[in-house]
Amino acid sequence: MRLKTIIGTALLAGTCALPASAQIGEQRHNFSVGINGGINLNSVSFSPRVRQNNLMGINGGLTARYISEKYFSMICGAQIELNFSQHGWDEFYQDYPELQYTRKMNYIEIPFLAHLAFGKDRGLQFFVHAGPQIGFFLSDSYTIGGDWDNYTGITVEQHDKAVDNKFDYGITGGAGVELRTKIGHFLVEGRYYYAYNEYPMDYRYQVILGDVYMQNGKKQEAYDTYKKVLAAEPDNPMALFSLASYYEQTGQKELFEQQMDTLLLNRKVPSDTKVNVMRQFIVQSEQEGKDSTQVIGLFDRMIQMDMDDVQIPMLYAQYLLSKGMEAQSIPVLEQVVQIDPTNKAARMTLLGSAIRKNDYEQVIKICEPGIEATPDALEFYFYLVIAYNQAEHWDDVLEVSRKALEHVTPESDKQMVSDFYTIIGDVYHTKKLMKEAYAAYDSALVYNPSNIGALNNYAYYLSVERRDLDKAEEMSYKTVKAAPNNATYLDTYAWILFEKGNYAEARIYIDDAIKNTKPEEESSVVFEHCGDIYFMTGDVEGALKYWKKALELGTESKTLKQKIEKKKYIAE
């Protein structure tokens, strides 16, 4: 128990007069007695950790001081006190403000202090105190509020624990100022107390002692130490884990597994502690070159319990992914988002797996609850829109895109916002709402002037309508410069040049488009464009070759068959 004690004002009535002057090393025989009073600010260390506010308690009693000599300017002496003092702790849980627990413990304390002072015999002095302190427990009391039974993962064993050690000891020290007058001495002091005899709930040091025994080959002493701690505190996680390690190191595999289950399947052990234990166990397993079977078995038994905390399944999923076991991680991650639908990391990992499989139905199942649970996460809207787009659910694409744009802030990813507008423009084009489509593309380019998808589609649809061809050429040229081997962008630029009558230049770019088209990506539109451009440059045979190729690939062109029959270009 670490106790911070601030001693307030103290009155010392001197029974012996101080001499008017002093020599170096001059002997003094001044004895004073008085009263003191103040406050304590207390905190108690626990394992596992318990969150606390400082608890204020009262402190007061009798003080006796003996001054023995003055050496140079330093006044030397000794001081003893007999005090009543209140200690304890006040628990604080930020996430559960309705829970309240305060424990107060009353002690009689006797500090034995060295007293060193600097200053005038009459007037103001600065002093320091240091020395041992003992205490005797008198009584305790507590106040409790809230329904603690409805909360898991919170340490409560300390609530019902009696104070086993009635005797307390430690060291204390402080500093202050003293005003010495004819009527008495008045002082103000701040003091800190460190208890060697920690509060009985803190068995960390005993467990550490057991670990030291193990490291030095004293296995029986280690075992006895762990069992002693567990006899007093059966759910102490440090002792449970150390005892499990003892069983493993002594070759008692069955007892080791039982002990790990006792620790990790114990509902009284907080999730934070279980996570730390599993991390240590994983590191130890990796260092010793063991396979993952034992680790996975432990995790499997843990996640079968009813959980309201995602730390364990998240750690399990991360472990599986680190082992390349993506398929096995999916149900664990699904458990995470079931417990905590707002867990973005888990949902994004599930989403990534579905995208890699091109499983757009699964993308929809992941993203629809995602936008409900985390409405500000634009990523879930975006991939939901992509999935709806693949399924040709155009109205759903528009609805989700508009919802996403309602959550755009100055900090949002501008490229993603631009992509939303691009998708909206594409859907409006599909619906033949060209005015709305062009407005959406304009918005896309406001957020990202280099959005080559928006630039290409905007430029191509303008060329198909044979309008604003200079603007279309400027936009399309940007896409060709950004991606010079992209067949789609090369075809768009070639077609705009064709519509502007630049046939020779158009042929250069359409040839590049054909050259960069992969067999599985061949498009009847590109080959028909190539035939049209070849015809306008005087190459009728070349034109027929590409028109026929376009026909073989399947086309919706209204004039392609006529072009082949009449061996001439026919505009739509």
PDB file of N, CA and C in Angstrom, residues 157 207 211 225-227 229-231 233-248 255-256 258-270 273-274 277:
ATOM      1  N   GLU A 157     -12.670  -9.150  -5.814  1.00  0.00           N
ATOM      2  CA  GLU A 157     -12.292  -9.982  -4.674  1.00  0.00           C
ATOM      3  C   GLU A 157     -11.855  -9.160  -3.474  1.00  0.00           C
ATOM      4  N   VAL A 207       4.594 -13.861  -5.598  1.00  0.00           N
ATOM      5  CA  VAL A 207       4.657 -14.620  -6.847  1.00  0.00           C
ATOM      6  C   VAL A 207       6.013 -14.412  -7.519  1.00  0.00           C
ATOM      7  N   ASP A 211       8.896 -17.042  -8.683  1.00  0.00           N
ATOM      8  CA  ASP A 211       9.531 -17.082 -10.006  1.00  0.00           C
ATOM      9  C   ASP A 211      11.054 -17.074  -9.876  1.00  0.00           C
ATOM     10  N   THR A 225       5.552 -21.521  -2.598  1.00  0.00           N
ATOM     11  CA  THR A 225       5.197 -20.097  -2.615  1.00  0.00           C
ATOM     12  C   THR A 225       3.922 -19.870  -3.413  1.00  0.00           C
ATOM     13  N   TYR A 226       3.809 -20.478  -4.598  1.00  0.00           N
ATOM     14  CA  TYR A 226       2.618 -20.309  -5.427  1.00  0.00           C
ATOM     15  C   TYR A 226       1.377 -20.851  -4.704  1.00  0.00           C
ATOM     16  N   LYS A 227       1.513 -22.015  -4.074  1.00  0.00           N
ATOM     17  CA  LYS A 227       0.379 -22.619  -3.385  1.00  0.00           C
ATOM     18  C   LYS A 227      -0.051 -21.776  -2.184  1.00  0.00           C
ATOM     19  N   VAL A 229       0.168 -18.498  -1.980  1.00  0.00           N
ATOM     20  CA  VAL A 229      -0.593 -17.360  -2.519  1.00  0.00           C
ATOM     21  C   VAL A 229      -1.996 -17.804  -2.909  1.00  0.00           C
ATOM     22  N   LEU A 230      -2.103 -18.943  -3.600  1.00  0.00           N
ATOM     23  CA  LEU A 230      -3.406 -19.414  -4.066  1.00  0.00           C
ATOM     24  C   LEU A 230      -4.297 -19.866  -2.923  1.00  0.00           C
ATOM     25  N   ALA A 231      -3.705 -20.285  -1.802  1.00  0.00           N
ATOM     26  CA  ALA A 231      -4.513 -20.640  -0.638  1.00  0.00           C
ATOM     27  C   ALA A 231      -5.219 -19.398  -0.099  1.00  0.00           C
ATOM     28  N   GLU A 233      -5.593 -16.517  -2.002  1.00  0.00           N
ATOM     29  CA  GLU A 233      -6.294 -15.859  -3.108  1.00  0.00           C
ATOM     30  C   GLU A 233      -6.387 -16.842  -4.281  1.00  0.00           C
ATOM     31  N   PRO A 234      -7.415 -17.694  -4.322  1.00  0.00           N
ATOM     32  CA  PRO A 234      -7.488 -18.779  -5.312  1.00  0.00           C
ATOM     33  C   PRO A 234      -7.519 -18.317  -6.759  1.00  0.00           C
ATOM     34  N   ASP A 235      -7.960 -17.078  -7.017  1.00  0.00           N
ATOM     35  CA  ASP A 235      -8.081 -16.610  -8.395  1.00  0.00           C
ATOM     36  C   ASP A 235      -6.957 -15.659  -8.796  1.00  0.00           C
ATOM     37  N   ASN A 236      -5.861 -15.629  -8.029  1.00  0.00           N
ATOM     38  CA  ASN A 236      -4.750 -14.730  -8.365  1.00  0.00           C
ATOM     39  C   ASN A 236      -4.150 -15.143  -9.707  1.00  0.00           C
ATOM     40  N   PRO A 237      -4.296 -14.314 -10.753  1.00  0.00           N
ATOM     41  CA  PRO A 237      -3.867 -14.730 -12.097  1.00  0.00           C
ATOM     42  C   PRO A 237      -2.360 -14.940 -12.220  1.00  0.00           C
ATOM     43  N   MET A 238      -1.569 -14.092 -11.544  1.00  0.00           N
ATOM     44  CA  MET A 238      -0.121 -14.264 -11.609  1.00  0.00           C
ATOM     45  C   MET A 238       0.301 -15.608 -11.022  1.00  0.00           C
ATOM     46  N   ALA A 239      -0.281 -15.966  -9.885  1.00  0.00           N
ATOM     47  CA  ALA A 239       0.070 -17.226  -9.243  1.00  0.00           C
ATOM     48  C   ALA A 239      -0.420 -18.410 -10.071  1.00  0.00           C
ATOM     49  N   LEU A 240      -1.623 -18.289 -10.653  1.00  0.00           N
ATOM     50  CA  LEU A 240      -2.146 -19.363 -11.494  1.00  0.00           C
ATOM     51  C   LEU A 240      -1.244 -19.616 -12.689  1.00  0.00           C
ATOM     52  N   PHE A 241      -0.799 -18.541 -13.333  1.00  0.00           N
ATOM     53  CA  PHE A 241       0.056 -18.691 -14.501  1.00  0.00           C
ATOM     54  C   PHE A 241       1.433 -19.227 -14.122  1.00  0.00           C
ATOM     55  N   SER A 242       1.990 -18.726 -13.017  1.00  0.00           N
ATOM     56  CA  SER A 242       3.305 -19.204 -12.588  1.00  0.00           C
ATOM     57  C   SER A 242       3.251 -20.676 -12.194  1.00  0.00           C
ATOM     58  N   LEU A 243       2.152 -21.089 -11.558  1.00  0.00           N
ATOM     59  CA  LEU A 243       2.015 -22.498 -11.199  1.00  0.00           C
ATOM     60  C   LEU A 243       1.875 -23.360 -12.449  1.00  0.00           C
ATOM     61  N   ALA A 244       1.158 -22.836 -13.459  1.00  0.00           N
ATOM     62  CA  ALA A 244       1.052 -23.560 -14.732  1.00  0.00           C
ATOM     63  C   ALA A 244       2.438 -23.725 -15.366  1.00  0.00           C
ATOM     64  N   SER A 245       3.242 -22.663 -15.342  1.00  0.00           N
ATOM     65  CA  SER A 245       4.603 -22.737 -15.882  1.00  0.00           C
ATOM     66  C   SER A 245       5.436 -23.750 -15.104  1.00  0.00           C
ATOM     67  N   TYR A 246       5.212 -23.804 -13.795  1.00  0.00           N
ATOM     68  CA  TYR A 246       5.918 -24.788 -12.963  1.00  0.00           C
ATOM     69  C   TYR A 246       5.591 -26.213 -13.425  1.00  0.00           C
ATOM     70  N   TYR A 247       4.293 -26.470 -13.632  1.00  0.00           N
ATOM     71  CA  TYR A 247       3.896 -27.805 -14.075  1.00  0.00           C
ATOM     72  C   TYR A 247       4.509 -28.144 -15.438  1.00  0.00           C
ATOM     73  N   GLU A 248       4.544 -27.161 -16.327  1.00  0.00           N
ATOM     74  CA  GLU A 248       5.105 -27.415 -17.658  1.00  0.00           C
ATOM     75  C   GLU A 248       6.606 -27.718 -17.564  1.00  0.00           C
ATOM     76  N   LEU A 255      -1.372 -31.625 -15.686  1.00  0.00           N
ATOM     77  CA  LEU A 255      -1.598 -30.590 -14.682  1.00  0.00           C
ATOM     78  C   LEU A 255      -1.407 -29.196 -15.278  1.00  0.00           C
ATOM     79  N   PHE A 256      -0.457 -29.080 -16.195  1.00  0.00           N
ATOM     80  CA  PHE A 256      -0.256 -27.793 -16.870  1.00  0.00           C
ATOM     81  C   PHE A 256      -1.522 -27.369 -17.604  1.00  0.00           C
ATOM     82  N   GLN A 258      -4.590 -28.379 -17.140  1.00  0.00           N
ATOM     83  CA  GLN A 258      -5.661 -28.104 -16.172  1.00  0.00           C
ATOM     84  C   GLN A 258      -5.486 -26.717 -15.547  1.00  0.00           C
ATOM     85  N   GLN A 259      -4.240 -26.384 -15.232  1.00  0.00           N
ATOM     86  CA  GLN A 259      -3.976 -25.102 -14.587  1.00  0.00           C
ATOM     87  C   GLN A 259      -4.257 -23.936 -15.530  1.00  0.00           C
ATOM     88  N   MET A 260      -3.887 -24.086 -16.797  1.00  0.00           N
ATOM     89  CA  MET A 260      -4.163 -23.033 -17.778  1.00  0.00           C
ATOM     90  C   MET A 260      -5.667 -22.860 -17.945  1.00  0.00           C
ATOM     91  N   ASP A 261      -6.404 -23.961 -17.947  1.00  0.00           N
ATOM     92  CA  ASP A 261      -7.865 -23.857 -18.034  1.00  0.00           C
ATOM     93  C   ASP A 261      -8.428 -23.165 -16.794  1.00  0.00           C
ATOM     94  N   THR A 262      -7.874 -23.489 -15.636  1.00  0.00           N
ATOM     95  CA  THR A 262      -8.325 -22.852 -14.395  1.00  0.00           C
ATOM     96  C   THR A 262      -8.154 -21.345 -14.466  1.00  0.00           C
ATOM     97  N   LEU A 263      -7.085 -20.905 -15.093  1.00  0.00           N
ATOM     98  CA  LEU A 263      -6.817 -19.475 -15.218  1.00  0.00           C
ATOM     99  C   LEU A 263      -7.657 -18.832 -16.311  1.00  0.00           C
ATOM    100  N   LEU A 264      -7.614 -19.405 -17.508  1.00  0.00           N
ATOM    101  CA  LEU A 264      -8.187 -18.736 -18.676  1.00  0.00           C
ATOM    102  C   LEU A 264      -9.691 -18.929 -18.799  1.00  0.00           C
ATOM    103  N   LEU A 265     -10.241 -19.945 -18.154  1.00  0.00           N
ATOM    104  CA  LEU A 265     -11.689 -20.153 -18.202  1.00  0.00           C
ATOM    105  C   LEU A 265     -12.364 -19.645 -16.939  1.00  0.00           C
ATOM    106  N   ASN A 266     -11.617 -18.902 -16.145  1.00  0.00           N
ATOM    107  CA  ASN A 266     -12.121 -18.365 -14.881  1.00  0.00           C
ATOM    108  C   ASN A 266     -12.800 -17.017 -15.134  1.00  0.00           C
ATOM    109  N   ARG A 267     -14.090 -16.938 -14.880  1.00  0.00           N
ATOM    110  CA  ARG A 267     -14.824 -15.702 -15.148  1.00  0.00           C
ATOM    111  C   ARG A 267     -14.407 -14.561 -14.217  1.00  0.00           C
ATOM    112  N   LYS A 268     -13.783 -14.899 -13.107  1.00  0.00           N
ATOM    113  CA  LYS A 268     -13.361 -13.852 -12.176  1.00  0.00           C
ATOM    114  C   LYS A 268     -12.058 -13.179 -12.598  1.00  0.00           C
ATOM    115  N   VAL A 269     -11.345 -13.800 -13.536  1.00  0.00           N
ATOM    116  CA  VAL A 269     -10.093 -13.205 -14.021  1.00  0.00           C
ATOM    117  C   VAL A 269     -10.430 -12.210 -15.123  1.00  0.00           C
ATOM    118  N   PRO A 270     -10.015 -10.948 -14.998  1.00  0.00           N
ATOM    119  CA  PRO A 270     -10.346  -9.935 -16.003  1.00  0.00           C
ATOM    120  C   PRO A 270      -9.788 -10.280 -17.377  1.00  0.00           C
ATOM    121  N   THR A 273      -6.152  -9.407 -18.093  1.00  0.00           N
ATOM    122  CA  THR A 273      -5.183 -10.364 -17.558  1.00  0.00           C
ATOM    123  C   THR A 273      -5.073 -11.585 -18.459  1.00  0.00           C
ATOM    124  N   LYS A 274      -6.213 -12.087 -18.923  1.00  0.00           N
ATOM    125  CA  LYS A 274      -6.190 -13.254 -19.811  1.00  0.00           C
ATOM    126  C   LYS A 274      -5.435 -12.953 -21.101  1.00  0.00           C
ATOM    127  N   VAL A 277      -1.751 -12.973 -20.362  1.00  0.00           N
ATOM    128  CA  VAL A 277      -1.277 -14.343 -20.172  1.00  0.00           C
ATOM    129  C   VAL A 277      -1.134 -15.049 -21.525  1.00  0.00           C
TER     130      VAL A 277
END
